[in-house]
Amino acid sequence: MAASTSPLYASSILLKSSPKSLSSSSFPRSALFTPPNSTLTLSLRSSATPRPLPAVPSASAAAATALEAENLPAAATPAKSLPFRVGHGFDLHRLEPGYPLIIGGIDIPHERGCEAHSDGDVLLHCVVDAILGALGLPDIGQIFPDSDPKWKGAPSSVFIKEAVRLMHEAGYEIGNLDATLILQRPKLSPHKEAIRANLSELLGADPAVVNLKAKTHEKVDSLGENRSIAAHTVVLLMRK
């Protein structure tokens, strides 16, 4: 038993039995200042069961996983898997004398009209932006830039037909649409049904799912002073 006693344990016994008879030079510095619980700590560490290392996937398994990811069906793409999509559009144009006032493709009699690069149809521009937004596409200004001379004076029906084409190409159709026009004058009550019918036709949608409202701006700022016209549109696209 004595032969198997470790030097560390032996030095500890000697220190306890005759501390005055030993000098600091008799033992290594590590033996003199070893903490009293070091033997227990070493014993616990040596007896602890080692944790197994996590398994590393082989190159063939990683390749198989990558192949499965590549072969996912197109329906797994978030943009294609949504049953419906919602978009919001906004537009505003300045009203100036000498321009026609066209709203929803209908020419409205008024002493002022929209100054714009195209025909300035604030409602159709707003609807186009709502559809593009629902599809996650750039806005009307990026697709039909006013810096391009070919859109100078172009009817806004061209823009809305392109938006409708993109909508169908993505696999959607109009669920419902709600638009609000904001202008002080003229009153739109006599023209609302004609505007709504023409907008429904351009969209290829049932008029029952196309709603149109008109508000004044209570004579506040440019809208209320008959110097501008604005529109908001919210559209719900349903997967075909």
mmCIF file of C-alpha atoms in Angstrom:
data_model
loop_
_atom_site.group_PDB
_atom_site.id
_atom_site.type_symbol
_atom_site.label_atom_id
_atom_site.label_comp_id
_atom_site.label_asym_id
_atom_site.label_seq_id
_atom_site.Cartn_x
_atom_site.Cartn_y
_atom_site.Cartn_z
ATOM 1 C CA MET A 1 0.000 0.000 0.000
ATOM 2 C CA ALA A 2 2.869 2.336 0.893
ATOM 3 C CA ALA A 3 4.533 1.642 -2.427
ATOM 4 C CA SER A 4 1.480 2.777 -4.297
ATOM 5 C CA THR A 5 1.107 6.080 -2.416
ATOM 6 C CA SER A 6 1.452 9.032 -4.751
ATOM 7 C CA PRO A 7 4.159 11.662 -4.100
ATOM 8 C CA LEU A 8 1.482 14.330 -3.756
ATOM 9 C CA TYR A 9 -0.360 12.363 -1.056
ATOM 10 C CA ALA A 10 2.931 11.601 0.753
ATOM 11 C CA SER A 11 3.949 15.253 0.806
ATOM 12 C CA SER A 12 0.583 16.156 2.279
ATOM 13 C CA ILE A 13 1.068 13.618 5.116
ATOM 14 C CA LEU A 14 4.529 14.926 5.887
ATOM 15 C CA LEU A 15 3.312 18.491 6.038
ATOM 16 C CA LYS A 16 0.549 17.607 8.478
ATOM 17 C CA SER A 17 2.802 15.494 10.734
ATOM 18 C CA SER A 18 5.833 17.790 11.111
ATOM 19 C CA PRO A 19 5.351 21.195 9.495
ATOM 20 C CA LYS A 20 8.273 22.761 11.386
ATOM 21 C CA SER A 21 10.824 20.172 10.246
ATOM 22 C CA LEU A 22 10.263 20.855 6.578
ATOM 23 C CA SER A 23 11.589 23.760 4.639
ATOM 24 C CA SER A 24 10.110 25.260 1.467
ATOM 25 C CA SER A 25 13.124 23.974 -0.454
ATOM 26 C CA SER A 26 12.356 20.359 0.405
ATOM 27 C CA PHE A 27 9.392 20.101 -1.898
ATOM 28 C CA PRO A 28 8.443 21.526 -5.244
ATOM 29 C CA ARG A 29 6.418 24.706 -5.094
ATOM 30 C CA SER A 30 3.502 22.909 -6.759
ATOM 31 C CA ALA A 31 3.400 20.321 -3.945
ATOM 32 C CA LEU A 32 3.454 22.922 -1.138
ATOM 33 C CA PHE A 33 0.623 24.996 -2.591
ATOM 34 C CA THR A 34 -1.586 22.259 -3.973
ATOM 35 C CA PRO A 35 -5.187 22.869 -2.746
ATOM 36 C CA PRO A 36 -6.380 20.290 -0.202
ATOM 37 C CA ASN A 37 -9.224 19.154 -2.439
ATOM 38 C CA SER A 38 -7.032 18.576 -5.484
ATOM 39 C CA THR A 39 -6.904 14.786 -4.935
ATOM 40 C CA LEU A 40 -10.722 14.628 -4.891
ATOM 41 C CA THR A 41 -10.989 16.876 -7.925
ATOM 42 C CA LEU A 42 -8.564 14.769 -9.870
ATOM 43 C CA SER A 43 -10.390 11.639 -8.856
ATOM 44 C CA LEU A 44 -13.745 13.032 -9.966
ATOM 45 C CA ARG A 45 -12.363 14.194 -13.279
ATOM 46 C CA SER A 46 -10.716 10.913 -14.003
ATOM 47 C CA SER A 47 -13.843 8.906 -13.153
ATOM 48 C CA ALA A 48 -16.256 11.096 -15.162
ATOM 49 C CA THR A 49 -17.720 9.410 -18.202
ATOM 50 C CA PRO A 50 -16.599 11.266 -21.345
ATOM 51 C CA ARG A 51 -19.404 12.705 -23.479
ATOM 52 C CA PRO A 52 -19.643 11.273 -26.969
ATOM 53 C CA LEU A 53 -18.872 13.723 -29.788
ATOM 54 C CA PRO A 54 -21.812 14.635 -32.065
ATOM 55 C CA ALA A 55 -21.987 12.625 -35.214
ATOM 56 C CA VAL A 56 -20.724 14.453 -38.303
ATOM 57 C CA PRO A 57 -22.819 13.730 -41.387
ATOM 58 C CA SER A 58 -20.954 12.135 -44.198
ATOM 59 C CA ALA A 59 -20.439 13.886 -47.506
ATOM 60 C CA SER A 60 -22.958 11.550 -49.171
ATOM 61 C CA ALA A 61 -25.638 12.362 -46.564
ATOM 62 C CA ALA A 62 -25.066 16.108 -46.985
ATOM 63 C CA ALA A 63 -25.306 15.750 -50.757
ATOM 64 C CA ALA A 64 -28.585 13.831 -50.424
ATOM 65 C CA THR A 65 -30.047 16.573 -48.208
ATOM 66 C CA ALA A 66 -29.050 19.254 -50.701
ATOM 67 C CA LEU A 67 -30.591 17.248 -53.533
ATOM 68 C CA GLU A 68 -33.891 16.912 -51.644
ATOM 69 C CA ALA A 69 -33.949 20.711 -51.085
ATOM 70 C CA GLU A 70 -33.408 21.337 -54.779
ATOM 71 C CA ASN A 71 -36.215 18.957 -55.734
ATOM 72 C CA LEU A 72 -38.869 20.699 -53.592
ATOM 73 C CA PRO A 73 -42.004 21.474 -55.614
ATOM 74 C CA ALA A 74 -42.581 25.035 -56.851
ATOM 75 C CA ALA A 75 -45.520 25.327 -54.434
ATOM 76 C CA ALA A 76 -43.000 25.468 -51.579
ATOM 77 C CA THR A 77 -41.931 28.946 -52.752
ATOM 78 C CA PRO A 78 -43.573 31.446 -50.345
ATOM 79 C CA ALA A 79 -44.773 33.770 -53.124
ATOM 80 C CA LYS A 80 -46.569 30.887 -54.854
ATOM 81 C CA SER A 81 -48.028 29.185 -51.796
ATOM 82 C CA LEU A 82 -50.064 32.095 -50.415
ATOM 83 C CA PRO A 83 -53.819 31.629 -50.882
ATOM 84 C CA PHE A 84 -54.318 35.395 -51.028
ATOM 85 C CA ARG A 85 -52.259 38.588 -51.170
ATOM 86 C CA VAL A 86 -53.124 42.156 -50.131
ATOM 87 C CA GLY A 87 -51.842 45.371 -51.706
ATOM 88 C CA HIS A 88 -52.263 49.089 -51.059
ATOM 89 C CA GLY A 89 -51.891 51.888 -53.591
ATOM 90 C CA PHE A 90 -51.739 55.657 -53.291
ATOM 91 C CA ASP A 91 -51.446 58.413 -55.871
ATOM 92 C CA LEU A 92 -51.748 62.190 -55.989
ATOM 93 C CA HIS A 93 -51.686 64.640 -58.887
ATOM 94 C CA ARG A 94 -51.713 68.374 -59.122
ATOM 95 C CA LEU A 95 -54.779 69.938 -60.795
ATOM 96 C CA GLU A 96 -54.043 72.617 -63.384
ATOM 97 C CA PRO A 97 -56.154 74.472 -65.966
ATOM 98 C CA GLY A 98 -55.963 73.226 -69.549
ATOM 99 C CA TYR A 99 -55.726 69.488 -68.744
ATOM 100 C CA PRO A 100 -58.497 66.870 -68.992
ATOM 101 C CA LEU A 101 -59.717 65.301 -65.736
ATOM 102 C CA ILE A 102 -59.765 61.534 -66.315
ATOM 103 C CA ILE A 103 -60.778 59.269 -63.439
ATOM 104 C CA GLY A 104 -61.042 55.509 -63.896
ATOM 105 C CA GLY A 105 -60.853 55.975 -67.658
ATOM 106 C CA ILE A 106 -63.836 58.335 -67.681
ATOM 107 C CA ASP A 107 -63.496 61.957 -68.802
ATOM 108 C CA ILE A 108 -65.020 64.139 -66.071
ATOM 109 C CA PRO A 109 -66.073 67.694 -67.002
ATOM 110 C CA HIS A 110 -64.084 70.171 -64.913
ATOM 111 C CA GLU A 111 -62.113 73.397 -65.355
ATOM 112 C CA ARG A 112 -58.948 71.676 -64.135
ATOM 113 C CA GLY A 113 -57.241 68.401 -64.884
ATOM 114 C CA CYS A 114 -54.258 66.350 -63.763
ATOM 115 C CA GLU A 115 -50.815 67.485 -64.804
ATOM 116 C CA ALA A 116 -48.854 64.289 -65.412
ATOM 117 C CA HIS A 117 -46.551 62.504 -67.843
ATOM 118 C CA SER A 118 -49.344 60.163 -68.953
ATOM 119 C CA ASP A 119 -53.062 60.988 -68.899
ATOM 120 C CA GLY A 120 -52.841 61.525 -65.120
ATOM 121 C CA ASP A 121 -55.618 59.078 -64.180
ATOM 122 C CA VAL A 122 -55.109 59.095 -60.416
ATOM 123 C CA LEU A 123 -57.501 56.184 -59.783
ATOM 124 C CA LEU A 124 -56.004 53.800 -62.336
ATOM 125 C CA HIS A 125 -52.466 54.660 -61.232
ATOM 126 C CA CYS A 126 -53.476 53.905 -57.659
ATOM 127 C CA VAL A 127 -55.084 50.589 -58.609
ATOM 128 C CA VAL A 128 -51.994 49.569 -60.593
ATOM 129 C CA ASP A 129 -49.769 50.245 -57.581
ATOM 130 C CA ALA A 130 -52.073 48.227 -55.315
ATOM 131 C CA ILE A 131 -51.923 45.196 -57.633
ATOM 132 C CA LEU A 132 -48.148 45.470 -58.077
ATOM 133 C CA GLY A 133 -47.731 45.810 -54.319
ATOM 134 C CA ALA A 134 -49.823 42.708 -53.665
ATOM 135 C CA LEU A 135 -47.614 40.772 -56.082
ATOM 136 C CA GLY A 136 -44.444 42.085 -54.426
ATOM 137 C CA LEU A 137 -43.365 43.906 -57.598
ATOM 138 C CA PRO A 138 -41.865 47.392 -58.074
ATOM 139 C CA ASP A 139 -44.193 50.385 -58.188
ATOM 140 C CA ILE A 140 -45.702 51.941 -61.300
ATOM 141 C CA GLY A 141 -42.967 54.577 -61.512
ATOM 142 C CA GLN A 142 -40.291 51.906 -61.917
ATOM 143 C CA ILE A 143 -42.155 49.799 -64.464
ATOM 144 C CA PHE A 144 -43.470 52.780 -66.462
ATOM 145 C CA PRO A 145 -40.957 55.594 -65.699
ATOM 146 C CA ASP A 146 -41.973 59.142 -66.568
ATOM 147 C CA SER A 147 -38.487 59.592 -68.027
ATOM 148 C CA ASP A 148 -39.463 57.292 -70.908
ATOM 149 C CA PRO A 149 -40.977 59.354 -73.769
ATOM 150 C CA LYS A 150 -43.110 56.444 -74.991
ATOM 151 C CA TRP A 151 -45.400 56.886 -71.962
ATOM 152 C CA LYS A 152 -45.934 60.602 -72.651
ATOM 153 C CA GLY A 153 -49.700 61.132 -72.748
ATOM 154 C CA ALA A 154 -50.323 57.352 -72.690
ATOM 155 C CA PRO A 155 -53.761 56.198 -71.514
ATOM 156 C CA SER A 156 -53.533 54.628 -68.048
ATOM 157 C CA SER A 157 -55.544 51.664 -69.301
ATOM 158 C CA VAL A 158 -52.228 50.445 -70.784
ATOM 159 C CA PHE A 159 -50.722 50.344 -67.293
ATOM 160 C CA ILE A 160 -53.641 48.578 -65.693
ATOM 161 C CA LYS A 161 -53.794 45.951 -68.431
ATOM 162 C CA GLU A 162 -50.136 45.160 -67.818
ATOM 163 C CA ALA A 163 -50.750 44.903 -64.062
ATOM 164 C CA VAL A 164 -53.673 42.539 -64.701
ATOM 165 C CA ARG A 165 -51.488 40.442 -67.030
ATOM 166 C CA LEU A 166 -48.823 40.131 -64.328
ATOM 167 C CA MET A 167 -51.495 39.209 -61.787
ATOM 168 C CA HIS A 168 -52.833 36.366 -63.949
ATOM 169 C CA GLU A 169 -49.312 35.235 -64.808
ATOM 170 C CA ALA A 170 -48.644 34.854 -61.075
ATOM 171 C CA GLY A 171 -51.798 32.762 -60.702
ATOM 172 C CA TYR A 172 -54.093 35.285 -58.989
ATOM 173 C CA GLU A 173 -57.358 37.074 -59.662
ATOM 174 C CA ILE A 174 -59.214 39.954 -58.039
ATOM 175 C CA GLY A 175 -60.905 38.948 -54.795
ATOM 176 C CA ASN A 176 -62.202 42.430 -54.090
ATOM 177 C CA LEU A 177 -61.060 46.018 -54.458
ATOM 178 C CA ASP A 178 -61.912 49.109 -52.431
ATOM 179 C CA ALA A 179 -60.893 52.574 -53.679
ATOM 180 C CA THR A 180 -61.288 56.037 -52.173
ATOM 181 C CA LEU A 181 -60.997 59.238 -54.214
ATOM 182 C CA ILE A 182 -60.187 62.489 -52.383
ATOM 183 C CA LEU A 183 -61.027 65.770 -54.132
ATOM 184 C CA GLN A 184 -62.918 68.916 -53.302
ATOM 185 C CA ARG A 185 -64.490 69.392 -56.733
ATOM 186 C CA PRO A 186 -66.194 68.260 -58.871
ATOM 187 C CA LYS A 187 -68.787 66.081 -57.153
ATOM 188 C CA LEU A 188 -68.374 62.523 -58.355
ATOM 189 C CA SER A 189 -71.816 61.164 -57.456
ATOM 190 C CA PRO A 190 -73.126 61.490 -61.047
ATOM 191 C CA HIS A 191 -70.063 59.635 -62.391
ATOM 192 C CA LYS A 192 -69.367 56.952 -59.802
ATOM 193 C CA GLU A 193 -71.241 54.125 -61.493
ATOM 194 C CA ALA A 194 -69.646 54.789 -64.878
ATOM 195 C CA ILE A 195 -66.197 54.868 -63.255
ATOM 196 C CA ARG A 196 -66.844 51.659 -61.332
ATOM 197 C CA ALA A 197 -68.195 49.834 -64.397
ATOM 198 C CA ASN A 198 -65.206 50.816 -66.535
ATOM 199 C CA LEU A 199 -62.727 49.900 -63.777
ATOM 200 C CA SER A 200 -64.378 46.495 -63.374
ATOM 201 C CA GLU A 201 -64.110 45.884 -67.112
ATOM 202 C CA LEU A 202 -60.427 46.822 -67.192
ATOM 203 C CA LEU A 203 -59.772 44.471 -64.284
ATOM 204 C CA GLY A 204 -61.860 41.678 -65.749
ATOM 205 C CA ALA A 205 -63.683 41.542 -62.413
ATOM 206 C CA ASP A 206 -67.315 41.332 -61.385
ATOM 207 C CA PRO A 207 -68.560 44.861 -60.518
ATOM 208 C CA ALA A 208 -69.880 43.376 -57.267
ATOM 209 C CA VAL A 209 -66.286 43.060 -55.969
ATOM 210 C CA VAL A 210 -65.205 46.582 -57.003
ATOM 211 C CA ASN A 211 -66.125 49.405 -54.621
ATOM 212 C CA LEU A 212 -65.597 53.128 -55.102
ATOM 213 C CA LYS A 213 -65.942 55.947 -52.568
ATOM 214 C CA ALA A 214 -65.373 59.700 -52.901
ATOM 215 C CA LYS A 215 -64.476 62.174 -50.158
ATOM 216 C CA THR A 216 -63.821 65.895 -49.950
ATOM 217 C CA HIS A 217 -60.918 67.213 -47.908
ATOM 218 C CA GLU A 218 -62.975 69.781 -46.006
ATOM 219 C CA LYS A 219 -61.196 72.655 -47.791
ATOM 220 C CA VAL A 220 -57.913 71.723 -46.095
ATOM 221 C CA ASP A 221 -54.539 71.997 -47.925
ATOM 222 C CA SER A 222 -54.123 71.480 -51.673
ATOM 223 C CA LEU A 223 -56.784 68.766 -51.853
ATOM 224 C CA GLY A 224 -59.365 70.924 -50.135
ATOM 225 C CA GLU A 225 -58.421 73.944 -52.235
ATOM 226 C CA ASN A 226 -59.065 72.132 -55.537
ATOM 227 C CA ARG A 227 -55.368 72.186 -56.394
ATOM 228 C CA SER A 228 -54.833 68.423 -56.287
ATOM 229 C CA ILE A 229 -56.583 65.056 -56.337
ATOM 230 C CA ALA A 230 -55.608 61.842 -54.528
ATOM 231 C CA ALA A 231 -56.698 58.219 -54.303
ATOM 232 C CA HIS A 232 -56.177 55.216 -52.041
ATOM 233 C CA THR A 233 -56.821 51.608 -53.072
ATOM 234 C CA VAL A 234 -56.748 48.319 -51.198
ATOM 235 C CA VAL A 235 -56.916 45.125 -53.240
ATOM 236 C CA LEU A 236 -57.260 41.470 -52.264
ATOM 237 C CA LEU A 237 -55.872 38.951 -54.744
ATOM 238 C CA MET A 238 -57.104 35.367 -54.526
ATOM 239 C CA ARG A 239 -55.234 32.345 -55.801
ATOM 240 C CA LYS A 240 -56.985 30.806 -58.797
#
